Amino acid sequence: MAGPAPFVDLGKKAKDLLTKDYNFDQKFTLSMLSTTGMGLTATGLKKDQNFFGDINTVYTSGSTTVDMKVDTYSNVSTKVTVNDVWPCSKAALSFRIPDHKSGKLDVQYLHPHAAIDSSIGLNPTPLLELSATIGSKELALGGEIGFDTASASFTKYTAGINMNKPDFSVALLLTDKGQALKASYIHSVNPFTCVAAEMAHRFSTYENTFTIGSSHAVDPFTVVKTRFSDNGKVAMLCQREWRPKSLVTFSAEYDSKAINASPKMGLALALKP
């Protein structure tokens, strides 16, 4: 994409390095894709003594994609996305059954110098959301607002700026209705190693928090990640692509402040035959 990223993606590179693929439960995912445009993904998650699962079906035909998910509790989530409703745009209609108030319409417009996302709930008192960024792929400035028509109040307003260079990316966000300042940074040390940090300051309590982490490609099929937070939690992850597009991921986390607690460990297996 030549233009600025959508506002929701500001700081996403650092956040992904620090959080993506970490899992401290047992998770299994099986994905299958047919030549007709139909994709099927089954996911099972064991958390403590509870088991959760869902089946997700995606069908693509031309510029239209239909995404349907059924979970353990028989909730059905459906999303219909149409690309190029008009040039450089797409629209998505989503809803959940049996929640009749969950309907939502999202519209996105991407321009070489702007990215606009809007969302409206399809009910008598909808939640309205709008976000926009302007600039370029290298430097973007933007903001987002959310308005609840039921209470006639703003649910959120956020502003941010993002700078991207070939070897680093930095983002600065004013969040929580102006009550917190968050900064994130990711740097490619070399083609195999990246480091990232995320820091936040809350103005009302003067509280500061931070998380730092790294990602290192041991070989073309193995990635090792580490993470340390100011709350004393240390985590690591080892991910191996043991066959094309099939991954096995081992995660572990130790809380240095919880002396009597055992380390958390998780295993995730993703298969794509």
mmCIF file of C-alpha atoms in Angstrom:
data_model
loop_
_atom_site.group_PDB
_atom_site.id
_atom_site.type_symbol
_atom_site.label_atom_id
_atom_site.label_comp_id
_atom_site.label_asym_id
_atom_site.label_seq_id
_atom_site.Cartn_x
_atom_site.Cartn_y
_atom_site.Cartn_z
ATOM 1 C CA MET A 1 0.000 0.000 0.000
ATOM 2 C CA ALA A 2 1.504 3.319 -1.135
ATOM 3 C CA GLY A 3 -0.598 5.591 1.092
ATOM 4 C CA PRO A 4 -0.810 5.952 4.871
ATOM 5 C CA ALA A 5 -1.918 2.974 6.923
ATOM 6 C CA PRO A 6 -5.397 2.963 8.513
ATOM 7 C CA PHE A 7 -5.410 4.517 11.973
ATOM 8 C CA VAL A 8 -5.896 1.150 13.673
ATOM 9 C CA ASP A 9 -2.528 0.026 12.238
ATOM 10 C CA LEU A 10 -0.487 2.841 13.778
ATOM 11 C CA GLY A 11 2.076 1.154 16.018
ATOM 12 C CA LYS A 12 0.930 -2.301 14.883
ATOM 13 C CA LYS A 13 4.417 -3.544 13.931
ATOM 14 C CA ALA A 14 5.750 -3.125 17.471
ATOM 15 C CA LYS A 15 2.566 -4.504 19.038
ATOM 16 C CA ASP A 16 2.705 -7.618 16.852
ATOM 17 C CA LEU A 17 6.301 -8.344 17.842
ATOM 18 C CA LEU A 18 5.406 -8.001 21.535
ATOM 19 C CA THR A 19 2.106 -9.905 21.550
ATOM 20 C CA LYS A 20 1.431 -11.898 18.365
ATOM 21 C CA ASP A 21 1.544 -15.722 18.616
ATOM 22 C CA TYR A 22 2.051 -15.739 22.403
ATOM 23 C CA ASN A 23 -0.350 -18.330 23.796
ATOM 24 C CA PHE A 24 -0.302 -19.887 27.269
ATOM 25 C CA ASP A 25 -2.970 -22.519 26.683
ATOM 26 C CA GLN A 26 -3.302 -25.483 24.333
ATOM 27 C CA LYS A 27 -4.498 -24.472 20.870
ATOM 28 C CA PHE A 28 -5.035 -26.434 17.665
ATOM 29 C CA THR A 29 -5.904 -24.958 14.269
ATOM 30 C CA LEU A 30 -6.617 -26.813 11.030
ATOM 31 C CA SER A 31 -7.015 -24.792 7.822
ATOM 32 C CA MET A 32 -8.027 -26.091 4.416
ATOM 33 C CA LEU A 33 -8.393 -24.136 1.166
ATOM 34 C CA SER A 34 -10.019 -25.435 -1.994
ATOM 35 C CA THR A 35 -9.481 -24.310 -5.575
ATOM 36 C CA THR A 36 -13.089 -23.056 -5.719
ATOM 37 C CA GLY A 37 -12.396 -20.191 -3.279
ATOM 38 C CA MET A 38 -13.802 -21.977 -0.233
ATOM 39 C CA GLY A 39 -11.698 -22.012 2.942
ATOM 40 C CA LEU A 40 -12.407 -23.904 6.163
ATOM 41 C CA THR A 41 -10.675 -23.387 9.508
ATOM 42 C CA ALA A 42 -11.374 -25.368 12.676
ATOM 43 C CA THR A 43 -9.943 -24.094 15.968
ATOM 44 C CA GLY A 44 -9.862 -25.733 19.388
ATOM 45 C CA LEU A 45 -8.619 -24.066 22.569
ATOM 46 C CA LYS A 46 -8.178 -25.700 25.966
ATOM 47 C CA LYS A 47 -7.991 -23.090 28.733
ATOM 48 C CA ASP A 48 -7.574 -24.525 32.221
ATOM 49 C CA GLN A 49 -10.263 -27.234 32.349
ATOM 50 C CA ASN A 50 -12.511 -25.624 29.735
ATOM 51 C CA PHE A 51 -12.563 -26.321 26.008
ATOM 52 C CA PHE A 52 -13.624 -23.808 23.378
ATOM 53 C CA GLY A 53 -13.888 -24.322 19.677
ATOM 54 C CA ASP A 54 -15.165 -22.763 16.484
ATOM 55 C CA ILE A 55 -15.476 -23.516 12.796
ATOM 56 C CA ASN A 56 -14.830 -20.713 10.348
ATOM 57 C CA THR A 57 -15.804 -20.828 6.663
ATOM 58 C CA VAL A 58 -14.638 -18.278 4.099
ATOM 59 C CA TYR A 59 -15.923 -18.131 0.543
ATOM 60 C CA THR A 60 -14.551 -15.719 -2.060
ATOM 61 C CA SER A 61 -16.148 -15.028 -5.410
ATOM 62 C CA GLY A 62 -14.922 -12.124 -7.472
ATOM 63 C CA SER A 63 -14.837 -9.033 -5.266
ATOM 64 C CA THR A 64 -17.103 -10.518 -2.564
ATOM 65 C CA THR A 65 -15.996 -12.494 0.490
ATOM 66 C CA VAL A 66 -18.356 -14.216 2.910
ATOM 67 C CA ASP A 67 -16.892 -15.138 6.311
ATOM 68 C CA MET A 68 -18.996 -17.243 8.697
ATOM 69 C CA LYS A 69 -18.000 -18.578 12.133
ATOM 70 C CA VAL A 70 -19.863 -20.915 14.505
ATOM 71 C CA ASP A 71 -18.529 -21.252 18.063
ATOM 72 C CA THR A 72 -18.987 -23.715 20.917
ATOM 73 C CA TYR A 73 -22.077 -21.905 22.203
ATOM 74 C CA SER A 74 -23.819 -22.001 18.795
ATOM 75 C CA ASN A 75 -23.265 -18.302 18.172
ATOM 76 C CA VAL A 76 -23.034 -17.551 14.459
ATOM 77 C CA SER A 77 -20.928 -14.611 13.284
ATOM 78 C CA THR A 78 -21.180 -13.546 9.656
ATOM 79 C CA LYS A 79 -19.278 -10.908 7.702
ATOM 80 C CA VAL A 80 -19.821 -10.040 4.049
ATOM 81 C CA THR A 81 -17.099 -7.890 2.452
ATOM 82 C CA VAL A 82 -17.346 -6.285 -0.982
ATOM 83 C CA ASN A 83 -14.203 -4.753 -2.481
ATOM 84 C CA ASP A 84 -14.198 -1.872 -4.951
ATOM 85 C CA VAL A 85 -17.757 -0.740 -4.238
ATOM 86 C CA TRP A 86 -16.266 2.378 -5.735
ATOM 87 C CA PRO A 87 -12.568 2.889 -6.574
ATOM 88 C CA CYS A 88 -10.140 2.339 -3.655
ATOM 89 C CA SER A 89 -12.892 1.337 -1.225
ATOM 90 C CA LYS A 90 -14.538 -1.646 0.401
ATOM 91 C CA ALA A 91 -17.638 -2.203 2.525
ATOM 92 C CA ALA A 92 -18.357 -4.905 5.095
ATOM 93 C CA LEU A 93 -21.637 -5.949 6.691
ATOM 94 C CA SER A 94 -21.344 -8.026 9.856
ATOM 95 C CA PHE A 95 -23.804 -9.460 12.391
ATOM 96 C CA ARG A 96 -24.100 -12.156 15.027
ATOM 97 C CA ILE A 97 -26.937 -14.574 15.678
ATOM 98 C CA PRO A 98 -28.864 -14.592 18.021
ATOM 99 C CA ASP A 99 -27.801 -11.016 18.964
ATOM 100 C CA HIS A 100 -30.189 -9.000 16.801
ATOM 101 C CA LYS A 101 -28.542 -5.696 17.792
ATOM 102 C CA SER A 102 -25.071 -6.709 16.614
ATOM 103 C CA GLY A 103 -25.424 -5.627 12.988
ATOM 104 C CA LYS A 104 -22.685 -3.258 11.799
ATOM 105 C CA LEU A 105 -21.665 -1.629 8.544
ATOM 106 C CA ASP A 106 -18.007 -0.757 7.961
ATOM 107 C CA VAL A 107 -16.728 1.289 5.031
ATOM 108 C CA GLN A 108 -13.044 1.850 4.213
ATOM 109 C CA TYR A 109 -11.541 4.237 1.680
ATOM 110 C CA LEU A 110 -7.835 4.152 0.844
ATOM 111 C CA HIS A 111 -6.183 7.002 -1.061
ATOM 112 C CA PRO A 112 -2.497 7.658 -1.844
ATOM 113 C CA HIS A 113 -2.601 10.425 0.786
ATOM 114 C CA ALA A 114 -5.451 9.373 3.128
ATOM 115 C CA ALA A 115 -7.119 6.381 4.738
ATOM 116 C CA ILE A 116 -10.649 6.653 6.139
ATOM 117 C CA ASP A 117 -12.586 4.033 8.121
ATOM 118 C CA SER A 118 -16.172 4.450 9.289
ATOM 119 C CA SER A 119 -18.507 2.157 11.217
ATOM 120 C CA ILE A 120 -22.179 2.393 12.155
ATOM 121 C CA GLY A 121 -24.253 0.001 14.217
ATOM 122 C CA LEU A 122 -27.452 -1.173 12.518
ATOM 123 C CA ASN A 123 -29.894 -0.568 15.367
ATOM 124 C CA PRO A 124 -32.125 2.316 16.556
ATOM 125 C CA THR A 125 -29.368 3.764 18.808
ATOM 126 C CA PRO A 126 -26.165 2.947 16.935
ATOM 127 C CA LEU A 127 -22.561 3.337 17.938
ATOM 128 C CA LEU A 128 -20.780 5.533 15.412
ATOM 129 C CA GLU A 129 -17.027 5.340 14.824
ATOM 130 C CA LEU A 130 -14.794 7.243 12.443
ATOM 131 C CA SER A 131 -11.035 7.181 11.974
ATOM 132 C CA ALA A 132 -8.741 8.824 9.434
ATOM 133 C CA THR A 133 -5.063 9.213 8.644
ATOM 134 C CA ILE A 134 -3.392 11.593 6.230
ATOM 135 C CA GLY A 135 0.141 11.721 4.898
ATOM 136 C CA SER A 136 2.176 9.012 3.228
ATOM 137 C CA LYS A 137 3.511 5.525 3.860
ATOM 138 C CA GLU A 138 6.533 7.091 5.612
ATOM 139 C CA LEU A 139 4.723 9.676 7.778
ATOM 140 C CA ALA A 140 1.075 9.587 8.825
ATOM 141 C CA LEU A 141 -1.040 11.686 11.197
ATOM 142 C CA GLY A 142 -4.529 10.697 12.254
ATOM 143 C CA GLY A 143 -7.247 10.274 14.839
ATOM 144 C CA GLU A 144 -10.419 8.395 15.688
ATOM 145 C CA ILE A 145 -13.652 9.119 17.525
ATOM 146 C CA GLY A 146 -16.529 6.990 18.788
ATOM 147 C CA PHE A 147 -19.996 8.331 19.599
ATOM 148 C CA ASP A 148 -22.812 6.475 21.375
ATOM 149 C CA THR A 149 -26.154 7.831 20.210
ATOM 150 C CA ALA A 150 -27.965 6.076 23.076
ATOM 151 C CA SER A 151 -26.202 8.167 25.736
ATOM 152 C CA ALA A 152 -25.226 11.051 23.422
ATOM 153 C CA SER A 153 -21.641 10.759 24.605
ATOM 154 C CA PHE A 154 -18.223 10.106 23.121
ATOM 155 C CA THR A 155 -16.936 6.617 23.833
ATOM 156 C CA LYS A 156 -13.402 7.408 22.650
ATOM 157 C CA TYR A 157 -11.231 9.959 20.946
ATOM 158 C CA THR A 158 -7.653 9.221 20.049
ATOM 159 C CA ALA A 159 -4.917 10.963 18.067
ATOM 160 C CA GLY A 160 -1.599 9.679 16.799
ATOM 161 C CA ILE A 161 1.383 10.032 14.534
ATOM 162 C CA ASN A 162 3.449 7.300 12.893
ATOM 163 C CA MET A 163 6.833 7.387 11.134
ATOM 164 C CA ASN A 164 8.120 4.494 9.046
ATOM 165 C CA LYS A 165 11.635 4.013 7.713
ATOM 166 C CA PRO A 166 13.204 0.930 6.081
ATOM 167 C CA ASP A 167 14.830 -0.159 9.357
ATOM 168 C CA PHE A 168 12.538 1.282 12.041
ATOM 169 C CA SER A 169 9.015 2.448 12.846
ATOM 170 C CA VAL A 170 7.840 4.705 15.677
ATOM 171 C CA ALA A 171 4.326 5.692 16.759
ATOM 172 C CA LEU A 172 3.000 8.148 19.350
ATOM 173 C CA LEU A 173 -0.657 7.901 20.433
ATOM 174 C CA LEU A 174 -2.800 10.016 22.782
ATOM 175 C CA THR A 175 -5.376 7.482 24.036
ATOM 176 C CA ASP A 176 -8.133 6.960 26.633
ATOM 177 C CA LYS A 177 -9.813 10.290 25.847
ATOM 178 C CA GLY A 178 -6.557 12.147 26.295
ATOM 179 C CA GLN A 179 -5.731 10.499 29.625
ATOM 180 C CA ALA A 180 -2.772 8.403 28.455
ATOM 181 C CA LEU A 181 0.197 8.776 26.136
ATOM 182 C CA LYS A 182 1.551 5.657 24.442
ATOM 183 C CA ALA A 183 4.748 5.347 22.426
ATOM 184 C CA SER A 184 5.974 2.318 20.487
ATOM 185 C CA TYR A 185 9.179 1.638 18.585
ATOM 186 C CA ILE A 186 10.480 -1.252 16.494
ATOM 187 C CA HIS A 187 13.943 -1.495 14.963
ATOM 188 C CA SER A 188 15.452 -4.026 12.559
ATOM 189 C CA VAL A 189 18.956 -4.579 13.882
ATOM 190 C CA ASN A 190 19.794 -6.842 10.949
ATOM 191 C CA PRO A 191 17.847 -9.075 8.522
ATOM 192 C CA PHE A 192 17.420 -11.684 11.294
ATOM 193 C CA THR A 193 16.834 -9.666 14.488
ATOM 194 C CA CYS A 194 14.266 -7.043 15.519
ATOM 195 C CA VAL A 195 13.757 -5.277 18.849
ATOM 196 C CA ALA A 196 10.656 -3.404 20.012
ATOM 197 C CA ALA A 197 9.440 -1.374 22.971
ATOM 198 C CA GLU A 198 6.079 -0.006 24.057
ATOM 199 C CA MET A 199 5.729 2.593 26.801
ATOM 200 C CA ALA A 200 2.670 4.290 28.305
ATOM 201 C CA HIS A 201 2.161 7.187 30.714
ATOM 202 C CA ARG A 202 -1.164 7.895 32.452
ATOM 203 C CA PHE A 203 -1.572 11.583 33.297
ATOM 204 C CA SER A 204 -4.093 11.184 36.139
ATOM 205 C CA THR A 205 -2.026 8.743 38.204
ATOM 206 C CA TYR A 206 1.460 9.500 36.804
ATOM 207 C CA GLU A 207 1.780 5.744 36.248
ATOM 208 C CA ASN A 208 4.375 4.544 33.748
ATOM 209 C CA THR A 209 4.394 1.099 32.143
ATOM 210 C CA PHE A 210 6.644 -0.483 29.551
ATOM 211 C CA THR A 211 7.247 -3.681 27.620
ATOM 212 C CA ILE A 212 10.356 -4.550 25.642
ATOM 213 C CA GLY A 213 10.930 -7.523 23.382
ATOM 214 C CA SER A 214 12.929 -9.060 20.575
ATOM 215 C CA SER A 215 12.504 -11.433 17.664
ATOM 216 C CA HIS A 216 15.305 -13.483 16.129
ATOM 217 C CA ALA A 217 15.221 -15.806 13.129
ATOM 218 C CA VAL A 218 17.465 -18.733 14.062
ATOM 219 C CA ASP A 219 17.077 -20.191 10.566
ATOM 220 C CA PRO A 220 14.559 -19.793 7.715
ATOM 221 C CA PHE A 221 12.055 -21.976 9.595
ATOM 222 C CA THR A 222 12.559 -21.061 13.278
ATOM 223 C CA VAL A 223 11.815 -17.831 15.150
ATOM 224 C CA VAL A 224 12.549 -17.117 18.811
ATOM 225 C CA LYS A 225 10.897 -14.179 20.588
ATOM 226 C CA THR A 226 11.386 -12.748 24.097
ATOM 227 C CA ARG A 227 9.411 -10.213 26.128
ATOM 228 C CA PHE A 228 9.864 -8.406 29.442
ATOM 229 C CA SER A 229 7.357 -6.094 31.166
ATOM 230 C CA ASP A 230 7.640 -3.670 34.061
ATOM 231 C CA ASN A 231 5.203 -5.845 36.051
ATOM 232 C CA GLY A 232 7.924 -8.484 36.343
ATOM 233 C CA LYS A 233 6.602 -10.893 33.732
ATOM 234 C CA VAL A 234 9.121 -12.532 31.416
ATOM 235 C CA ALA A 235 7.978 -14.475 28.357
ATOM 236 C CA MET A 236 9.550 -16.381 25.502
ATOM 237 C CA LEU A 237 8.282 -18.020 22.344
ATOM 238 C CA CYS A 238 9.747 -20.511 19.898
ATOM 239 C CA GLN A 239 7.955 -21.044 16.589
ATOM 240 C CA ARG A 240 8.932 -23.671 14.017
ATOM 241 C CA GLU A 241 7.569 -24.100 10.492
ATOM 242 C CA TRP A 242 7.917 -27.883 10.343
ATOM 243 C CA ARG A 243 6.232 -28.084 6.942
ATOM 244 C CA PRO A 244 5.081 -25.383 4.489
ATOM 245 C CA LYS A 245 2.561 -23.066 6.217
ATOM 246 C CA SER A 246 2.253 -25.433 9.216
ATOM 247 C CA LEU A 247 3.544 -24.064 12.508
ATOM 248 C CA VAL A 248 4.190 -25.386 15.989
ATOM 249 C CA THR A 249 4.613 -22.704 18.675
ATOM 250 C CA PHE A 250 5.768 -23.106 22.262
ATOM 251 C CA SER A 251 5.249 -20.202 24.684
ATOM 252 C CA ALA A 252 6.220 -19.742 28.323
ATOM 253 C CA GLU A 253 5.783 -16.921 30.826
ATOM 254 C CA TYR A 254 7.186 -16.449 34.325
ATOM 255 C CA ASP A 255 5.891 -13.897 36.823
ATOM 256 C CA SER A 256 8.835 -12.940 39.034
ATOM 257 C CA LYS A 257 6.510 -11.180 41.497
ATOM 258 C CA ALA A 258 4.312 -14.249 42.028
ATOM 259 C CA ILE A 259 6.822 -16.391 43.896
ATOM 260 C CA ASN A 260 4.470 -19.305 44.546
ATOM 261 C CA ALA A 261 2.981 -19.394 41.064
ATOM 262 C CA SER A 262 4.187 -21.851 38.444
ATOM 263 C CA PRO A 263 5.302 -20.604 35.030
ATOM 264 C CA LYS A 264 2.606 -20.532 32.361
ATOM 265 C CA MET A 265 3.233 -22.693 29.316
ATOM 266 C CA GLY A 266 1.333 -23.070 26.103
ATOM 267 C CA LEU A 267 1.477 -25.070 22.892
ATOM 268 C CA ALA A 268 -0.141 -24.111 19.591
ATOM 269 C CA LEU A 269 -0.291 -26.279 16.493
ATOM 270 C CA ALA A 270 -1.450 -24.828 13.178
ATOM 271 C CA LEU A 271 -1.869 -27.196 10.230
ATOM 272 C CA LYS A 272 -2.405 -26.183 6.600
ATOM 273 C CA PRO A 273 -2.410 -29.342 4.461
#
